[in-house]
Protein backbone atom coordinates (compact mmCIF):
# COMPACT_ATOMS: atom_id res chain seq x y z
CA MET A 1 45.54 -177.59 38.92
CA LEU A 2 43.25 -177.60 35.88
CA LEU A 3 40.28 -179.91 35.83
CA PRO A 4 40.54 -182.60 33.09
CA PHE A 5 37.81 -180.99 30.97
CA ALA A 6 39.29 -177.50 31.25
CA ALA A 7 42.75 -178.84 30.45
CA SER A 8 41.55 -180.65 27.34
CA ALA A 9 39.62 -177.59 26.18
CA LEU A 10 42.70 -175.42 26.62
CA LEU A 11 44.85 -177.88 24.69
CA ALA A 12 42.32 -177.94 21.87
CA LEU A 13 42.28 -174.14 21.75
CA LEU A 14 46.08 -173.98 21.67
CA ALA A 15 46.24 -176.62 18.96
CA THR A 16 43.79 -174.65 16.83
CA ALA A 17 45.79 -171.43 17.28
CA GLU A 18 49.00 -173.26 16.43
CA ALA A 19 47.47 -174.74 13.28
CA ARG A 20 46.20 -171.39 12.00
CA PRO A 21 48.90 -169.56 10.00
CA SER A 22 50.18 -166.15 11.01
CA SER A 23 48.74 -163.22 9.07
CA THR A 24 51.68 -160.90 9.75
CA THR A 25 54.81 -162.99 9.20
CA PRO A 26 55.58 -165.97 6.96
CA SER A 27 55.63 -169.37 8.62
CA ARG A 28 58.76 -171.52 8.41
CA GLY A 29 59.07 -173.07 4.96
CA ALA A 30 56.59 -170.71 3.31
CA LEU A 31 57.34 -169.23 -0.09
CA VAL A 32 57.46 -165.47 0.35
CA VAL A 33 56.12 -162.91 -2.11
CA ARG A 34 57.30 -159.32 -1.77
CA GLN A 35 56.46 -156.79 -4.47
CA HIS A 36 59.16 -154.26 -3.63
CA ASN A 37 62.65 -154.75 -2.25
CA THR A 38 62.41 -158.46 -2.95
CA GLN A 39 65.06 -160.34 -1.02
CA HIS A 40 67.08 -163.41 -1.96
CA GLY A 41 64.86 -166.48 -2.12
CA GLU A 42 61.66 -164.44 -2.37
CA TYR A 43 59.36 -163.82 -5.33
CA SER A 44 58.08 -160.55 -6.74
CA SER A 45 54.71 -161.95 -7.82
CA VAL A 46 52.23 -164.54 -6.64
CA SER A 47 52.45 -166.29 -10.01
CA ALA A 48 56.20 -166.69 -9.65
CA ALA A 49 55.78 -168.34 -6.26
CA VAL A 50 53.10 -170.67 -7.65
CA ALA A 51 55.37 -171.59 -10.56
CA ALA A 52 58.19 -172.38 -8.14
CA LEU A 53 56.03 -175.05 -6.51
CA GLY A 54 55.89 -177.03 -9.73
CA ASN A 55 53.30 -179.74 -10.30
CA SER A 56 55.01 -182.90 -9.11
CA SER A 57 54.62 -182.75 -5.32
CA ASN A 58 51.69 -183.67 -3.09
CA GLU A 59 53.24 -182.10 0.00
CA PRO A 60 51.42 -179.26 1.80
CA ALA A 61 52.73 -175.82 0.85
CA THR A 62 52.20 -172.22 1.93
CA ILE A 63 52.64 -168.94 0.07
CA PHE A 64 52.75 -165.72 2.11
CA ALA A 65 52.26 -162.44 0.22
CA HIS A 66 53.44 -159.17 1.74
CA ARG A 67 51.40 -156.02 1.24
CA GLY A 68 51.06 -154.68 -2.28
CA VAL A 69 48.92 -154.48 -5.40
CA TYR A 70 49.91 -157.32 -7.71
CA ASN A 71 48.83 -156.79 -11.30
CA GLU A 72 48.75 -160.35 -12.58
CA GLN A 73 46.67 -163.36 -13.44
CA VAL A 74 47.27 -166.33 -11.13
CA TYR A 75 46.61 -169.92 -12.23
CA ILE A 76 46.97 -172.62 -9.58
CA THR A 77 47.12 -176.37 -10.26
CA TYR A 78 49.61 -177.51 -7.59
CA PRO A 79 48.61 -181.08 -6.57
CA GLY A 80 49.25 -180.82 -2.82
CA PRO A 81 47.29 -178.88 -0.21
CA LEU A 82 48.08 -175.18 -0.65
CA THR A 83 47.49 -172.18 1.61
CA LEU A 84 47.78 -168.64 0.24
CA ILE A 85 47.99 -165.89 2.87
CA GLY A 86 47.83 -162.13 2.46
CA GLU A 87 49.50 -159.94 5.05
CA THR A 88 47.11 -158.23 7.46
CA LYS A 89 46.84 -157.26 11.11
CA HIS A 90 43.12 -158.10 11.15
CA PRO A 91 42.62 -161.58 9.67
CA ARG A 92 38.96 -161.98 10.64
CA THR A 93 37.81 -159.37 8.12
CA TYR A 94 38.44 -158.37 4.52
CA LYS A 95 38.12 -154.69 5.40
CA SER A 96 41.77 -154.25 6.43
CA ASN A 97 43.40 -156.37 3.73
CA LEU A 98 46.77 -155.16 2.46
CA VAL A 99 47.18 -157.50 -0.51
CA THR A 100 45.32 -157.13 -3.80
CA VAL A 101 45.66 -159.25 -6.93
CA THR A 102 44.10 -157.50 -9.91
CA PHE A 103 43.81 -158.06 -13.64
CA ASN A 104 41.77 -156.72 -16.56
CA LEU A 105 40.53 -159.40 -18.96
CA SER A 106 37.11 -160.25 -20.38
CA LYS A 107 35.59 -163.52 -21.53
CA ASN A 108 35.47 -162.09 -25.04
CA GLU A 109 39.23 -161.54 -25.03
CA ALA A 110 40.10 -164.74 -23.16
CA GLY A 111 37.90 -167.05 -25.21
CA GLN A 112 35.87 -168.41 -22.28
CA ASP A 113 34.78 -167.41 -18.80
CA ASP A 114 37.32 -169.48 -16.89
CA ASN A 115 40.26 -168.10 -18.84
CA SER A 116 39.35 -164.53 -17.87
CA GLY A 117 39.70 -165.17 -14.14
CA THR A 118 42.17 -163.07 -12.19
CA LEU A 119 42.58 -166.02 -9.81
CA ARG A 120 42.02 -169.46 -11.31
CA VAL A 121 42.10 -172.28 -8.78
CA HIS A 122 41.96 -175.66 -10.49
CA LYS A 123 42.74 -177.97 -7.61
CA ASP A 124 41.43 -179.66 -4.50
CA ASP A 125 42.47 -178.62 -0.99
CA PHE A 126 43.08 -174.90 -1.37
CA THR A 127 42.85 -172.28 1.37
CA MET A 128 43.16 -168.51 1.02
CA TYR A 129 43.24 -165.81 3.69
CA ASN A 130 42.92 -162.02 3.39
CA ILE A 131 43.51 -161.32 -0.27
CA ASN A 132 41.48 -158.96 -2.44
CA VAL A 133 40.92 -160.30 -5.95
CA ALA A 134 39.60 -158.03 -8.69
CA ASN A 135 38.84 -158.08 -12.38
CA THR A 136 38.70 -154.44 -13.43
CA TYR A 137 37.22 -154.99 -16.90
CA GLY A 138 34.04 -153.30 -15.73
CA HIS A 139 30.86 -152.71 -17.70
CA PRO A 140 31.15 -151.95 -21.40
CA VAL A 141 28.08 -151.87 -23.64
CA SER A 142 28.07 -155.66 -24.06
CA GLN A 143 30.05 -158.82 -23.32
CA SER A 144 31.01 -157.76 -19.82
CA GLN A 145 31.67 -161.25 -18.42
CA ALA A 146 34.99 -161.01 -16.57
CA LEU A 147 35.84 -163.22 -13.60
CA ALA A 148 37.68 -162.33 -10.44
CA LEU A 149 37.70 -165.96 -9.24
CA SER A 150 37.35 -169.22 -11.15
CA ALA A 151 37.13 -172.17 -8.75
CA TYR A 152 37.25 -175.80 -9.81
CA GLY A 153 37.94 -178.23 -6.99
CA LYS A 154 36.92 -179.83 -3.72
CA ARG A 155 37.56 -178.44 -0.25
CA GLN A 156 38.38 -174.86 -1.18
CA GLY A 157 38.15 -172.33 1.64
CA TYR A 158 38.27 -168.55 1.26
CA TYR A 159 38.50 -166.40 4.38
CA GLY A 160 38.53 -162.65 4.96
CA SER A 161 38.91 -162.09 1.23
CA SER A 162 37.09 -159.93 -1.30
CA PHE A 163 36.19 -160.54 -4.94
CA THR A 164 35.29 -157.64 -7.19
CA GLY A 165 33.93 -157.53 -10.72
CA TYR A 166 30.77 -156.63 -12.61
CA GLN A 167 29.38 -159.62 -14.50
CA ASP A 168 30.35 -163.20 -13.50
CA THR A 169 32.57 -162.12 -10.60
CA VAL A 170 32.82 -165.52 -8.88
CA LEU A 171 32.58 -168.83 -10.73
CA THR A 172 32.38 -171.94 -8.55
CA ASP A 173 31.91 -174.61 -11.17
CA THR A 174 32.81 -177.95 -9.61
CA GLY A 175 33.66 -179.35 -6.18
CA SER A 176 32.99 -177.60 -2.87
CA GLN A 177 33.79 -174.10 -1.66
CA TYR A 178 33.35 -172.21 1.59
CA PHE A 179 33.48 -168.41 1.88
CA GLY A 180 33.77 -167.08 5.43
CA SER A 181 33.77 -163.35 6.27
CA CYS A 182 34.26 -162.47 2.61
CA ALA A 183 32.86 -159.86 0.23
CA VAL A 184 31.64 -160.32 -3.33
CA THR A 185 30.86 -157.33 -5.55
CA GLY A 186 29.14 -157.38 -8.94
CA ALA A 187 25.94 -156.70 -10.84
CA VAL A 188 24.97 -159.49 -13.23
CA ASP A 189 25.03 -163.21 -12.37
CA PHE A 190 28.02 -162.47 -10.20
CA VAL A 191 27.96 -165.72 -8.24
CA PHE A 192 27.47 -168.53 -10.73
CA GLY A 193 28.37 -172.05 -11.78
CA GLU A 194 27.16 -175.54 -12.54
CA THR A 195 27.78 -178.48 -10.19
CA ALA A 196 29.60 -176.98 -7.19
CA ALA A 197 28.32 -176.94 -3.62
CA THR A 198 29.09 -173.45 -2.34
CA TYR A 199 28.43 -172.05 1.13
CA PHE A 200 28.74 -168.38 2.13
CA ARG A 201 28.76 -167.56 5.84
CA GLY A 202 28.94 -164.13 7.46
CA SER A 203 29.79 -162.52 4.12
CA ASP A 204 28.81 -159.26 2.42
CA ILE A 205 27.24 -159.28 -1.04
CA PHE A 206 27.43 -155.92 -2.82
CA SER A 207 25.44 -155.10 -5.97
CA VAL A 208 26.69 -152.23 -8.09
CA GLY A 209 24.12 -152.45 -10.89
CA ALA A 210 20.69 -153.84 -11.71
CA GLY A 211 20.71 -157.60 -12.15
CA CYS A 212 20.76 -160.95 -10.39
CA ILE A 213 23.15 -162.25 -7.77
CA THR A 214 23.23 -166.00 -8.47
CA ALA A 215 22.94 -167.97 -11.69
CA GLY A 216 23.09 -171.73 -11.26
CA LYS A 217 23.09 -174.49 -13.83
CA PRO A 218 23.33 -177.86 -12.07
CA LYS A 219 22.89 -181.09 -13.96
CA ASP A 220 19.51 -182.81 -13.99
CA GLY A 221 18.73 -183.56 -10.35
CA GLY A 222 22.40 -183.31 -9.35
CA MET A 223 24.43 -181.14 -7.03
CA GLY A 224 24.86 -177.48 -7.71
CA ILE A 225 23.79 -175.09 -4.97
CA TYR A 226 24.52 -171.73 -3.37
CA VAL A 227 23.69 -171.12 0.28
CA PHE A 228 24.04 -167.72 1.97
CA ASP A 229 23.92 -168.00 5.76
CA GLU A 230 23.99 -164.90 7.98
CA CYS A 231 25.09 -162.74 5.06
CA THR A 232 24.19 -159.18 4.06
CA VAL A 233 22.98 -158.07 0.64
CA GLN A 234 23.31 -154.36 -0.04
CA GLN A 235 24.22 -151.70 -2.57
CA GLY A 236 27.93 -151.32 -3.20
CA VAL A 237 29.69 -147.97 -3.07
CA ALA A 238 30.63 -148.24 -6.76
CA ALA A 239 26.98 -148.17 -7.86
CA THR A 240 26.25 -145.07 -9.93
CA ASN A 241 22.53 -144.86 -9.14
CA ASP A 242 19.99 -145.95 -6.55
CA LEU A 243 19.32 -149.68 -6.95
CA THR A 244 16.17 -149.89 -4.84
CA GLY A 245 14.07 -152.78 -6.19
CA GLN A 246 16.46 -153.49 -9.07
CA VAL A 247 18.31 -156.55 -7.80
CA TYR A 248 17.17 -160.18 -7.67
CA LEU A 249 18.50 -162.89 -5.39
CA GLY A 250 19.03 -165.18 -8.36
CA ARG A 251 17.89 -166.45 -11.72
CA PRO A 252 18.10 -169.99 -13.16
CA TRP A 253 20.79 -170.51 -15.78
CA GLY A 254 19.41 -174.06 -15.89
CA ASP A 255 16.18 -175.77 -14.83
CA TYR A 256 17.56 -177.24 -11.59
CA ALA A 257 19.14 -174.13 -10.12
CA GLN A 258 19.33 -173.97 -6.32
CA SER A 259 19.97 -170.89 -4.18
CA VAL A 260 19.00 -170.44 -0.55
CA TYR A 261 19.29 -167.43 1.77
CA LEU A 262 19.18 -168.17 5.49
CA ASN A 263 19.14 -165.70 8.39
CA SER A 264 20.50 -162.96 6.13
CA ASN A 265 19.89 -159.23 5.92
CA LEU A 266 18.39 -158.18 2.59
CA SER A 267 18.34 -154.46 1.89
CA SER A 268 15.85 -152.47 -0.19
CA ILE A 269 17.77 -153.19 -3.39
CA ILE A 270 15.96 -156.55 -3.57
CA ASN A 271 12.96 -156.51 -5.89
CA PRO A 272 9.71 -157.55 -4.16
CA ALA A 273 9.55 -160.62 -6.44
CA GLY A 274 12.89 -161.69 -5.03
CA TRP A 275 13.74 -164.02 -7.89
CA SER A 276 13.78 -163.75 -11.68
CA SER A 277 13.30 -166.20 -14.54
CA TRP A 278 16.25 -166.60 -16.89
CA SER A 279 14.40 -164.83 -19.71
CA SER A 280 10.85 -164.54 -21.01
CA SER A 281 11.52 -167.09 -23.76
CA THR A 282 13.55 -169.50 -21.57
CA PRO A 283 12.33 -169.16 -17.99
CA ASN A 284 14.07 -172.33 -16.63
CA THR A 285 11.85 -172.32 -13.55
CA ASP A 286 10.30 -175.81 -13.66
CA HIS A 287 12.52 -177.50 -11.07
CA VAL A 288 14.31 -174.69 -9.26
CA VAL A 289 14.85 -174.55 -5.51
CA TYR A 290 14.84 -170.89 -4.52
CA GLY A 291 14.43 -170.71 -0.78
CA GLU A 292 14.39 -168.12 2.00
CA TYR A 293 14.34 -168.56 5.75
CA GLN A 294 14.11 -165.96 8.50
CA ASN A 295 15.80 -163.18 6.57
CA THR A 296 15.56 -159.60 7.79
CA GLY A 297 15.81 -156.13 6.28
CA SER A 298 13.63 -154.00 4.04
CA GLY A 299 14.07 -156.40 1.12
CA ALA A 300 13.17 -159.55 3.05
CA SER A 301 9.37 -159.47 2.79
CA THR A 302 8.12 -162.60 1.00
CA SER A 303 4.54 -161.43 0.41
CA LYS A 304 5.13 -160.71 -3.29
CA ARG A 305 7.77 -163.33 -4.06
CA ALA A 306 7.88 -165.16 -7.40
CA SER A 307 5.60 -168.21 -7.56
CA PHE A 308 8.54 -170.55 -8.18
CA SER A 309 10.27 -169.60 -4.92
CA THR A 310 9.74 -171.09 -1.46
CA VAL A 311 9.53 -169.73 2.06
CA LEU A 312 11.21 -172.52 3.99
CA THR A 313 9.94 -174.03 7.21
CA THR A 314 12.40 -174.62 10.03
CA LYS A 315 12.57 -178.30 9.10
CA GLN A 316 13.15 -177.50 5.43
CA SER A 317 15.86 -174.97 6.27
CA GLN A 318 17.82 -177.68 8.07
CA GLU A 319 18.31 -179.41 4.71
CA TYR A 320 20.63 -176.53 3.79
CA GLY A 321 22.95 -176.58 6.77
CA ILE A 322 26.68 -176.65 6.20
CA ALA A 323 26.98 -180.43 6.69
CA GLU A 324 24.13 -181.07 4.27
CA VAL A 325 25.67 -178.84 1.61
CA LEU A 326 29.41 -179.46 2.01
CA GLY A 327 29.31 -182.95 3.48
CA SER A 328 29.71 -184.48 6.92
CA ASP A 329 33.49 -183.96 6.80
CA TRP A 330 33.17 -180.19 6.43
CA SER A 331 34.85 -179.48 9.78
CA ASP A 332 37.97 -181.30 8.56
CA TRP A 333 38.72 -178.55 6.06
CA VAL A 334 36.64 -175.45 6.91
CA ASP A 335 38.34 -173.03 9.31
CA GLU A 336 35.71 -172.84 12.05
CA ALA A 337 37.06 -169.49 13.22
CA TYR A 338 35.17 -168.15 10.19
CA TYR A 339 31.94 -170.02 10.86
């Protein structure tokens, strides 16, 4: 006979497992996307499944995508809670993902950053598992802004997914986002936005060219922050030359930019200064919060860091915990299996 505590713990574990969607087969009621040999009632693209949901229901919905490379731009505004799942046998990592959504569109062609996004999520309560998202526009001579993800909304969770671009790869502009066990690849300002609270945990950040990782532009004294907790920062395989000392942790798009790296591994690609001003004519450094705490790796030394950055004390670092950044209700919507 189980002791009461053991029994309750087991029930909680089973309930969590039951609540987490399968990564190999669609759950009952899920809309199914299958690129090839599409069967009756299924959809051949993610966009088609999203369109089938309409915009009049607030009911929870799930889309399950079978393996494939989907060449499309996906725009999501469905009002109800939505979960998008990519088929995989290894859901705790992006490294074995079988589903890729890819598109090639620049800001210059689209008219603005958001419109260039391969995946545009304009909604609250969105969850995505094990999907690779890429914008393959790359790096022309100029105007290389091209988003993989454009996120506007509260309580968005991304798990075991990867996002690949060059400049402006991931835009989190409003609301709150959590990235667990994800990868982000880019070169210039490739994690950026204005008023969103965004938390990366156990994720890999890959630089493929000289530049800055974050670029924040929060309103005067308002929210707008990026926290990287137990992440790695390293050179990506697509880099065409050695990036040692050529990458900065962030630069301020606006005066109140906030980026913090906690307990992360910073490789030799990080410049000894760590952080950059926006430009020589517009530094934007007066009110920034650029913090580091107990990072490791050959790029983690703070002895030559920029004067406008801060080495956090233990007490100060606690101000950037997940509850402080995402709110006290974070455990209601973040999948703790990825924390």
